[in-house]
């Protein structure tokens, strides 16, 4: 939906326990001061970013807030998944407290999924929860991480193990910010985008293969957000349907962990989708041709399809190093391109799935 006839900004609404807009378009950083007060009564904003994004975009964001009469205080954490930790999260909470941020103030998360997940978790827990607004600056965060209210940090035992569901008041996605993304970081976003097509929209998937995401970036971000918003509206707390958004993630997270987080999330998810499609086809859960489709899509966007780790290493990382005596895991399989379902596996089943994946 266009805001009005002449405004280039697109708006997608998320209808979860909270209803909020995702604004998409070029130049939105300069409009934060205009747009933010539509969705929060806060007059003071704690802008939480990382030290790569900070010099690139924080001055413009803060200027826009201040021009609208809002006060902005700024905190930059070190960039990178290896800093998505309890310790960094604690430092954000301390910053909020030292800056005398109150319950009627607001956190603004500026950056990729790492900054967004951590700032969101800080907003969810600081003084038992304060408003927050997402300003994603990576293709991945705009298309996936900033929408849907999952916030988290990693623990030594695995990814995103401490977190909260906490919906933002609004998401302001300035697609011009992608122009400074390193090629690999842009590619991370292509992986989650392909995931959305594979699990939920065959026509979108074919559009992605036949065109170039970069050339249609606003349209691609918008369709990603629409797909994710529809799933989140149905199952915000991941009791059922939302699990399909984890296609490629069980083994993708294992790859990230095995690499000591040197392999990025998007790259790991790409390989994870290839592995899941291979295992699903081999074990009869996946539709014929789904592996070929995933492989072709990853190759089209230069994403890695081969896994450097053994089945044993992946299984250990996926389950935690200690042997489990019970429990199960829901893995996502493609019945066909555009249609995903979950299959519940016990630990032996997961072992067989992991072996069939390689
Ligand atoms: P990221 O936040 O680490 O960003 C990647 C790199 O790009 C970082 O070094 C960052 O500083 C830099 N960067 C960010 N914006 C930039 C810009 N415009 N120009 C130049 N450099 C820029 O990684 P990501 O891929 O955005 O996010 C991955 C994270 O998101 C993972 O932790 C993953 O678990 C999480 N995630 C969360 C959800 C969710 O629903 N909450 C969904 C998907 C992924
Ligand atoms: N990225 C998975 C989810 O948001 O549920």
Short mmCIF file of C-alpha atoms and ligand atoms in Angstrom, two decimals:
data_model
loop_
_atom_site.label_atom_id
_atom_site.label_comp_id
_atom_site.label_asym_id
_atom_site.label_seq_id
_atom_site.Cartn_x
_atom_site.Cartn_y
_atom_site.Cartn_z
CA UNK A 1 0.00 0.00 0.00
CA UNK A 2 1.30 3.49 -0.89
CA UNK A 3 0.87 6.13 1.82
CA UNK A 4 -0.63 8.51 -0.72
CA UNK A 5 -0.46 9.03 -4.43
CA UNK A 6 2.83 10.98 -4.53
CA UNK A 7 4.68 9.43 -1.56
CA UNK A 8 7.18 6.79 -2.74
CA UNK A 9 7.01 5.02 0.66
CA UNK A 10 5.28 1.62 0.85
CA UNK A 11 3.50 0.51 4.02
CA UNK A 12 2.79 -3.07 5.10
CA UNK A 13 0.76 -3.59 8.28
CA UNK A 14 1.61 -6.34 10.78
CA UNK A 15 -1.49 -7.54 12.63
CA UNK A 16 -0.09 -9.39 15.64
CA UNK A 17 -0.91 -8.81 19.34
CA UNK A 18 0.19 -5.30 18.43
CA UNK A 19 -0.68 -3.75 15.08
CA UNK A 20 2.12 -1.75 13.49
CA UNK A 21 3.37 -0.51 10.14
CA UNK A 22 6.50 -1.43 8.26
CA UNK A 23 7.45 1.60 6.15
CA UNK A 24 9.64 0.77 3.15
CA UNK A 25 11.38 3.16 0.79
CA UNK A 26 14.42 5.28 -0.01
CA UNK A 27 15.23 8.28 2.18
CA UNK A 28 13.27 7.17 5.24
CA UNK A 29 16.17 7.84 7.62
CA UNK A 30 15.53 11.54 7.17
CA UNK A 31 11.85 11.01 7.96
CA UNK A 32 12.28 9.21 11.30
CA UNK A 33 11.41 12.36 13.25
CA UNK A 34 8.21 12.75 11.24
CA UNK A 35 7.16 9.07 11.35
CA UNK A 36 8.17 7.92 14.83
CA UNK A 37 5.81 10.20 16.82
CA UNK A 38 2.88 8.67 14.92
CA UNK A 39 3.54 5.43 16.81
CA UNK A 40 5.00 6.29 20.21
CA UNK A 41 4.42 9.13 22.64
CA UNK A 42 8.10 9.03 23.64
CA UNK A 43 9.99 12.32 23.56
CA UNK A 44 13.40 10.77 24.33
CA UNK A 45 14.94 8.08 22.14
CA UNK A 46 17.87 5.79 22.94
CA UNK A 47 19.35 4.98 19.54
CA UNK A 48 21.14 1.63 19.78
CA UNK A 49 23.38 0.74 16.87
CA UNK A 50 26.70 -0.94 16.12
CA UNK A 51 30.08 0.66 15.54
CA UNK A 52 30.01 0.05 11.77
CA UNK A 53 26.55 1.49 11.21
CA UNK A 54 26.99 4.33 13.71
CA UNK A 55 29.19 6.66 11.62
CA UNK A 56 27.28 5.82 8.44
CA UNK A 57 23.71 6.49 9.55
CA UNK A 58 23.32 7.56 13.19
CA UNK A 59 24.03 11.28 12.59
CA UNK A 60 21.24 11.52 9.99
CA UNK A 61 18.81 9.58 12.15
CA UNK A 62 19.57 11.70 15.24
CA UNK A 63 19.31 14.93 13.23
CA UNK A 64 15.91 13.89 11.97
CA UNK A 65 14.69 13.08 15.49
CA UNK A 66 16.08 16.31 16.92
CA UNK A 67 14.59 18.40 14.12
CA UNK A 68 11.21 17.02 15.21
CA UNK A 69 11.84 18.09 18.81
CA UNK A 70 12.80 14.65 20.12
CA UNK A 71 15.90 14.08 22.24
CA UNK A 72 18.28 11.37 21.04
CA UNK A 73 20.99 9.61 23.04
CA UNK A 74 23.27 7.28 21.11
CA UNK A 75 25.03 4.01 22.00
CA UNK A 76 27.07 1.82 19.64
CA UNK A 77 27.94 -1.80 20.43
CA UNK A 78 30.71 -3.68 18.62
CA UNK A 79 29.47 -5.06 15.28
CA UNK A 80 29.15 -8.77 14.62
CA UNK A 81 27.35 -11.92 15.73
CA UNK A 82 30.18 -12.74 18.16
CA UNK A 83 29.03 -9.71 20.18
CA UNK A 84 25.37 -10.80 20.33
CA UNK A 85 25.95 -11.81 23.93
CA UNK A 86 24.59 -11.36 27.43
CA UNK A 87 27.52 -9.08 28.13
CA UNK A 88 26.71 -6.67 25.24
CA UNK A 89 23.02 -6.83 26.11
CA UNK A 90 23.93 -5.95 29.71
CA UNK A 91 25.94 -2.98 28.49
CA UNK A 92 22.88 -1.70 26.58
CA UNK A 93 20.74 -1.99 29.73
CA UNK A 94 23.38 -0.08 31.70
CA UNK A 95 23.47 2.60 29.02
CA UNK A 96 19.68 2.98 29.21
CA UNK A 97 19.81 3.28 32.99
CA UNK A 98 22.73 5.73 32.99
CA UNK A 99 20.95 7.84 30.37
CA UNK A 100 17.88 7.91 32.64
CA UNK A 101 15.67 6.37 30.00
CA UNK A 102 12.22 5.88 31.53
CA UNK A 103 9.17 3.80 30.78
CA UNK A 104 7.73 6.57 28.65
CA UNK A 105 10.85 6.75 26.45
CA UNK A 106 11.75 4.61 23.48
CA UNK A 107 14.55 2.46 22.06
CA UNK A 108 15.38 2.91 18.38
CA UNK A 109 17.30 -0.05 16.95
CA UNK A 110 19.47 1.11 14.05
CA UNK A 111 21.39 -1.57 12.15
CA UNK A 112 21.27 -5.18 11.05
CA UNK A 113 19.61 -8.15 12.71
CA UNK A 114 22.26 -8.38 15.43
CA UNK A 115 21.72 -4.80 16.68
CA UNK A 116 17.96 -5.15 16.19
CA UNK A 117 17.65 -8.43 18.10
CA UNK A 118 19.75 -7.13 21.01
CA UNK A 119 18.22 -3.66 21.21
CA UNK A 120 14.77 -5.25 21.00
CA UNK A 121 15.58 -7.61 23.86
CA UNK A 122 16.86 -4.67 25.91
CA UNK A 123 13.63 -2.76 25.16
CA UNK A 124 11.57 -5.84 26.12
CA UNK A 125 13.25 -6.15 29.50
CA UNK A 126 14.36 -2.65 30.54
CA UNK A 127 11.95 -1.51 33.26
CA UNK A 128 9.80 -4.52 32.26
CA UNK A 129 9.39 -3.31 28.72
CA UNK A 130 9.46 0.02 26.87
CA UNK A 131 8.52 1.10 23.34
CA UNK A 132 10.89 0.34 20.52
CA UNK A 133 11.17 1.10 16.84
CA UNK A 134 13.23 -0.83 14.34
CA UNK A 135 15.32 0.98 11.71
CA UNK A 136 16.91 -1.91 9.79
CA UNK A 137 19.94 -1.15 7.60
CA UNK A 138 20.64 -4.60 6.14
CA UNK A 139 18.59 -6.33 3.46
CA UNK A 140 18.21 -9.28 5.86
CA UNK A 141 16.98 -7.20 8.78
CA UNK A 142 14.55 -5.25 6.58
CA UNK A 143 13.18 -8.41 5.01
CA UNK A 144 13.03 -10.61 8.08
CA UNK A 145 14.65 -9.80 11.45
CA UNK A 146 13.00 -6.41 12.12
CA UNK A 147 9.49 -7.80 11.66
CA UNK A 148 7.63 -10.18 13.95
CA UNK A 149 8.90 -9.35 17.42
CA UNK A 150 11.54 -12.00 18.02
CA UNK A 151 14.36 -10.48 20.08
CA UNK A 152 17.32 -12.37 21.50
CA UNK A 153 20.97 -12.85 22.33
CA UNK A 154 23.10 -15.96 21.87
CA UNK A 155 24.40 -18.12 24.72
CA UNK A 156 27.51 -20.31 24.56
CA UNK A 157 25.14 -23.30 24.13
CA UNK A 158 23.56 -21.87 20.98
CA UNK A 159 21.88 -19.11 18.98
CA UNK A 160 19.10 -16.91 20.32
CA UNK A 161 18.70 -18.96 23.50
CA UNK A 162 17.74 -15.97 25.65
CA UNK A 163 15.12 -13.59 24.34
CA UNK A 164 11.55 -12.39 24.29
CA UNK A 165 8.68 -11.79 21.94
CA UNK A 166 8.37 -7.99 21.91
CA UNK A 167 6.76 -6.28 18.95
CA UNK A 168 8.12 -2.93 17.72
CA UNK A 169 5.80 0.07 17.50
CA UNK A 170 6.90 0.59 13.90
CA UNK A 171 9.59 -0.48 11.43
CA UNK A 172 11.22 2.18 9.26
CA UNK A 173 13.18 0.60 6.46
CA UNK A 174 15.29 2.95 4.36
CA UNK A 175 16.31 0.79 1.41
CA UNK A 176 18.94 3.37 0.36
CA UNK A 177 21.06 2.17 3.28
CA UNK A 178 21.72 -1.11 1.45
CA UNK A 179 24.04 0.79 -0.93
CA UNK A 180 26.85 0.62 1.65
CA UNK A 181 26.40 -3.06 2.48
CA UNK A 182 29.35 -5.31 1.65
CA UNK A 183 28.41 -7.83 -1.07
CA UNK A 184 28.40 -10.74 1.39
CA UNK A 185 26.03 -8.91 3.74
CA UNK A 186 23.65 -8.19 0.87
CA UNK A 187 23.82 -11.87 -0.09
CA UNK A 188 22.69 -12.79 3.46
CA UNK A 189 19.42 -11.02 2.69
CA UNK A 190 19.01 -12.94 -0.56
CA UNK A 191 19.03 -16.21 1.45
CA UNK A 192 16.12 -15.24 3.73
CA UNK A 193 14.30 -13.82 0.70
CA UNK A 194 14.64 -17.09 -1.21
CA UNK A 195 13.43 -18.83 1.95
CA UNK A 196 10.21 -16.79 1.91
CA UNK A 197 9.55 -17.74 -1.72
CA UNK A 198 10.36 -21.40 -1.13
CA UNK A 199 8.08 -21.77 1.90
CA UNK A 200 5.15 -19.60 0.91
CA UNK A 201 5.02 -18.14 -2.59
CA UNK A 202 6.00 -20.06 -5.72
CA UNK A 203 5.41 -17.06 -8.04
CA UNK A 204 7.63 -14.84 -5.90
CA UNK A 205 10.30 -17.55 -5.93
CA UNK A 206 10.24 -17.71 -9.74
CA UNK A 207 10.30 -13.90 -9.95
CA UNK A 208 13.44 -13.91 -7.79
CA UNK A 209 15.15 -16.47 -10.00
CA UNK A 210 14.21 -14.77 -13.25
CA UNK A 211 15.08 -11.20 -12.19
CA UNK A 212 17.64 -9.54 -9.95
CA UNK A 213 16.66 -8.73 -6.37
CA UNK A 214 18.79 -5.57 -6.37
CA UNK A 215 16.89 -4.10 -9.27
CA UNK A 216 13.54 -4.55 -7.55
CA UNK A 217 14.60 -3.96 -3.98
CA UNK A 218 11.56 -2.10 -2.60
CA UNK A 219 9.18 -4.61 -4.17
CA UNK A 220 11.24 -7.56 -2.87
CA UNK A 221 11.45 -6.17 0.68
CA UNK A 222 7.71 -5.48 0.61
CA UNK A 223 6.82 -9.03 -0.50
CA UNK A 224 9.16 -10.47 2.16
CA UNK A 225 7.44 -8.40 4.82
CA UNK A 226 3.97 -9.37 3.57
CA UNK A 227 4.85 -13.07 3.72
CA UNK A 228 6.37 -12.81 7.16
CA UNK A 229 3.55 -10.61 8.49
CA UNK A 230 0.92 -13.11 7.34
CA UNK A 231 2.66 -15.98 9.15
CA UNK A 232 3.21 -13.91 12.31
CA UNK A 233 -0.43 -12.77 12.32
CA UNK A 234 -1.48 -16.42 12.37
CA UNK A 235 0.98 -17.65 14.99
CA UNK A 236 2.92 -14.91 16.75
CA UNK A 237 4.46 -17.13 19.43
CA UNK A 238 5.56 -19.97 17.16
CA UNK A 239 3.22 -22.64 18.42
CA UNK A 240 2.68 -24.00 14.92
CA UNK A 241 2.71 -22.27 11.55
CA UNK A 242 5.47 -19.75 12.38
CA UNK A 243 7.89 -22.67 12.53
CA UNK A 244 7.95 -22.72 8.72
CA UNK A 245 10.01 -19.49 8.90
CA UNK A 246 12.76 -21.68 10.32
CA UNK A 247 13.28 -23.53 7.02
CA UNK A 248 17.02 -24.22 6.79
CA UNK A 249 17.59 -22.94 10.33
CA UNK A 250 18.05 -26.16 12.36
CA UNK A 251 21.17 -27.12 10.42
CA UNK A 252 21.92 -23.48 9.54
CA UNK A 253 22.24 -22.56 13.21
CA UNK A 254 24.41 -25.67 13.66
CA UNK A 255 26.72 -24.44 10.88
CA UNK A 256 26.95 -20.99 12.49
CA UNK A 257 27.80 -22.55 15.83
CA UNK A 258 30.35 -25.01 14.38
CA UNK A 259 32.09 -22.09 12.65
CA UNK A 260 32.36 -20.08 15.87
CA UNK A 261 30.00 -17.59 14.15
CA UNK A 262 32.46 -16.89 11.36
CA UNK A 263 29.85 -18.11 8.86
CA UNK A 264 27.12 -15.45 8.74
CA UNK A 265 23.48 -16.19 9.47
CA UNK A 266 22.27 -15.75 5.87
CA UNK A 267 25.04 -17.87 4.38
CA UNK A 268 24.44 -20.59 6.97
CA UNK A 269 20.69 -20.56 6.29
CA UNK A 270 21.36 -20.97 2.55
CA UNK A 271 23.43 -24.10 3.15
CA UNK A 272 20.91 -25.20 5.79
CA UNK A 273 18.10 -25.00 3.21
CA UNK A 274 20.09 -27.12 0.76
CA UNK A 275 20.77 -29.70 3.49
CA UNK A 276 17.14 -29.75 4.66
CA UNK A 277 15.86 -30.14 1.09
CA UNK A 278 18.32 -32.96 0.40
CA UNK A 279 17.42 -34.84 3.59
CA UNK A 280 13.70 -34.30 3.05
CA UNK A 281 13.79 -35.62 -0.50
CA UNK A 282 15.93 -38.61 0.48
CA UNK A 283 13.64 -39.54 3.39
CA UNK A 284 10.41 -39.02 1.45
CA UNK A 285 9.21 -35.85 3.21
CA UNK A 286 10.14 -33.43 0.46
CA UNK A 287 8.56 -33.06 -2.97
CA UNK A 288 10.56 -34.21 -5.98
CA UNK A 289 12.54 -31.35 -7.49
CA UNK A 290 12.63 -29.26 -4.33
CA UNK A 291 16.35 -29.89 -3.79
CA UNK A 292 17.09 -28.88 -7.40
CA UNK A 293 15.08 -25.67 -6.93
CA UNK A 294 16.92 -24.74 -3.72
CA UNK A 295 20.31 -25.50 -5.28
CA UNK A 296 19.56 -23.47 -8.40
CA UNK A 297 18.34 -20.51 -6.34
CA UNK A 298 21.41 -20.50 -4.08
CA UNK A 299 23.73 -20.77 -7.05
CA UNK A 300 21.87 -17.93 -8.83
CA UNK A 301 22.67 -15.62 -5.89
CA UNK A 302 26.20 -16.91 -5.15
CA UNK A 303 25.19 -18.53 -1.84
CA UNK A 304 27.13 -21.51 -0.45
CA UNK A 305 25.58 -24.93 -1.03
CA UNK A 306 28.25 -27.22 0.44
CA UNK A 307 28.67 -27.89 4.15
CA UNK A 308 32.21 -28.05 5.58
CA UNK A 309 31.09 -30.01 8.67
CA UNK A 310 30.33 -33.70 9.21
CA UNK A 311 26.90 -35.08 10.15
CA UNK A 312 28.24 -35.81 13.64
CA UNK A 313 29.44 -32.24 14.13
CA UNK A 314 26.13 -30.80 12.91
CA UNK A 315 24.08 -33.17 15.04
CA UNK A 316 26.10 -32.32 18.15
CA UNK A 317 25.73 -28.60 17.48
CA UNK A 318 22.00 -28.92 16.76
CA UNK A 319 21.23 -30.80 19.94
CA UNK A 320 23.80 -29.38 22.36
CA UNK A 321 26.89 -31.39 23.14
CA UNK A 322 25.24 -33.42 25.87
CA UNK A 323 23.37 -36.50 24.77
CA UNK A 324 19.62 -36.15 25.07
CA UNK A 325 17.46 -38.88 26.57
CA UNK A 326 14.19 -37.52 25.22
CA UNK A 327 12.64 -34.64 23.36
CA UNK A 328 11.90 -33.92 19.78
CA UNK A 329 12.57 -31.31 17.15
CA UNK A 330 10.35 -29.96 14.38
CA UNK A 331 12.21 -29.66 11.10
CA UNK A 332 10.78 -27.76 8.15
CA UNK A 333 10.44 -29.55 4.82
CA UNK A 334 9.27 -28.39 1.40
CA UNK A 335 6.34 -30.43 0.13
CA UNK A 336 6.73 -28.41 -3.08
CA UNK A 337 8.19 -25.03 -4.00
CA UNK A 338 5.98 -22.50 -2.21
CA UNK A 339 4.61 -24.95 0.39
CA UNK A 340 6.40 -25.90 3.61
CA UNK A 341 5.36 -28.05 6.55
CA UNK A 342 6.99 -29.25 9.72
CA UNK A 343 7.90 -32.86 10.50
CA UNK A 344 8.41 -33.88 14.12
CA UNK A 345 11.53 -35.96 14.68
CA UNK A 346 12.88 -37.64 17.78
CA UNK A 347 16.63 -37.45 18.37
CA UNK A 348 17.32 -40.60 16.34
CA UNK A 349 15.17 -39.14 13.59
CA UNK A 350 17.22 -35.94 13.69
CA UNK A 351 20.41 -37.98 13.46
CA UNK A 352 19.07 -39.79 10.37
CA UNK A 353 17.91 -36.45 8.90
CA UNK A 354 21.36 -34.92 9.43
CA UNK A 355 23.09 -37.93 7.86
CA UNK A 356 20.76 -37.82 4.85
CA UNK A 357 21.44 -34.09 4.50
CA UNK A 358 25.12 -34.50 3.58
P1 LIG B 1 24.43 -7.98 11.18
O1 LIG B 1 23.49 -7.22 12.01
O2 LIG B 1 25.61 -8.59 11.84
O3 LIG B 1 24.91 -7.04 9.99
C1 LIG B 1 25.90 -7.52 9.09
C2 LIG B 1 27.09 -6.56 9.01
O4 LIG B 1 26.74 -5.45 8.22
C3 LIG B 1 27.53 -6.00 10.37
O5 LIG B 1 28.92 -5.91 10.39
C4 LIG B 1 26.94 -4.58 10.37
O6 LIG B 1 27.69 -3.70 11.15
C5 LIG B 1 27.01 -4.23 8.92
N1 LIG B 1 26.02 -3.28 8.44
C6 LIG B 1 24.72 -3.20 8.80
N2 LIG B 1 24.09 -2.31 8.03
C7 LIG B 1 25.02 -1.80 7.18
C8 LIG B 1 24.96 -0.86 6.12
N3 LIG B 1 23.81 -0.32 5.72
N4 LIG B 1 26.11 -0.57 5.48
C9 LIG B 1 27.28 -1.18 5.82
N5 LIG B 1 27.40 -2.10 6.78
C10 LIG B 1 26.25 -2.41 7.46
O7 LIG B 1 23.71 -9.18 10.40
P2 LIG B 1 22.28 -9.33 9.69
O8 LIG B 1 22.51 -10.24 8.56
O9 LIG B 1 21.62 -8.04 9.45
O10 LIG B 1 21.43 -10.07 10.82
C11 LIG B 1 21.74 -11.37 11.27
C12 LIG B 1 21.14 -11.56 12.62
O11 LIG B 1 19.72 -11.46 12.54
C13 LIG B 1 21.44 -12.91 13.26
O12 LIG B 1 21.83 -12.75 14.58
C14 LIG B 1 20.11 -13.63 13.18
O13 LIG B 1 19.97 -14.58 14.20
C15 LIG B 1 19.15 -12.50 13.31
N6 LIG B 1 17.80 -12.77 12.76
C16 LIG B 1 16.75 -12.49 13.55
C17 LIG B 1 15.47 -12.70 13.07
C18 LIG B 1 14.29 -12.32 13.91
O14 LIG B 1 13.16 -12.67 13.52
N7 LIG B 1 14.47 -11.62 15.00
C19 LIG B 1 15.28 -13.21 11.78
C20 LIG B 1 16.39 -13.47 11.00
C21 LIG B 1 17.67 -13.25 11.50
N1 LIG B 2 13.16 -15.82 11.53
C1 LIG B 2 12.19 -16.70 12.10
C2 LIG B 2 11.04 -16.02 12.74
O1 LIG B 2 10.97 -14.81 12.79
O2 LIG B 2 10.17 -16.68 13.23
#
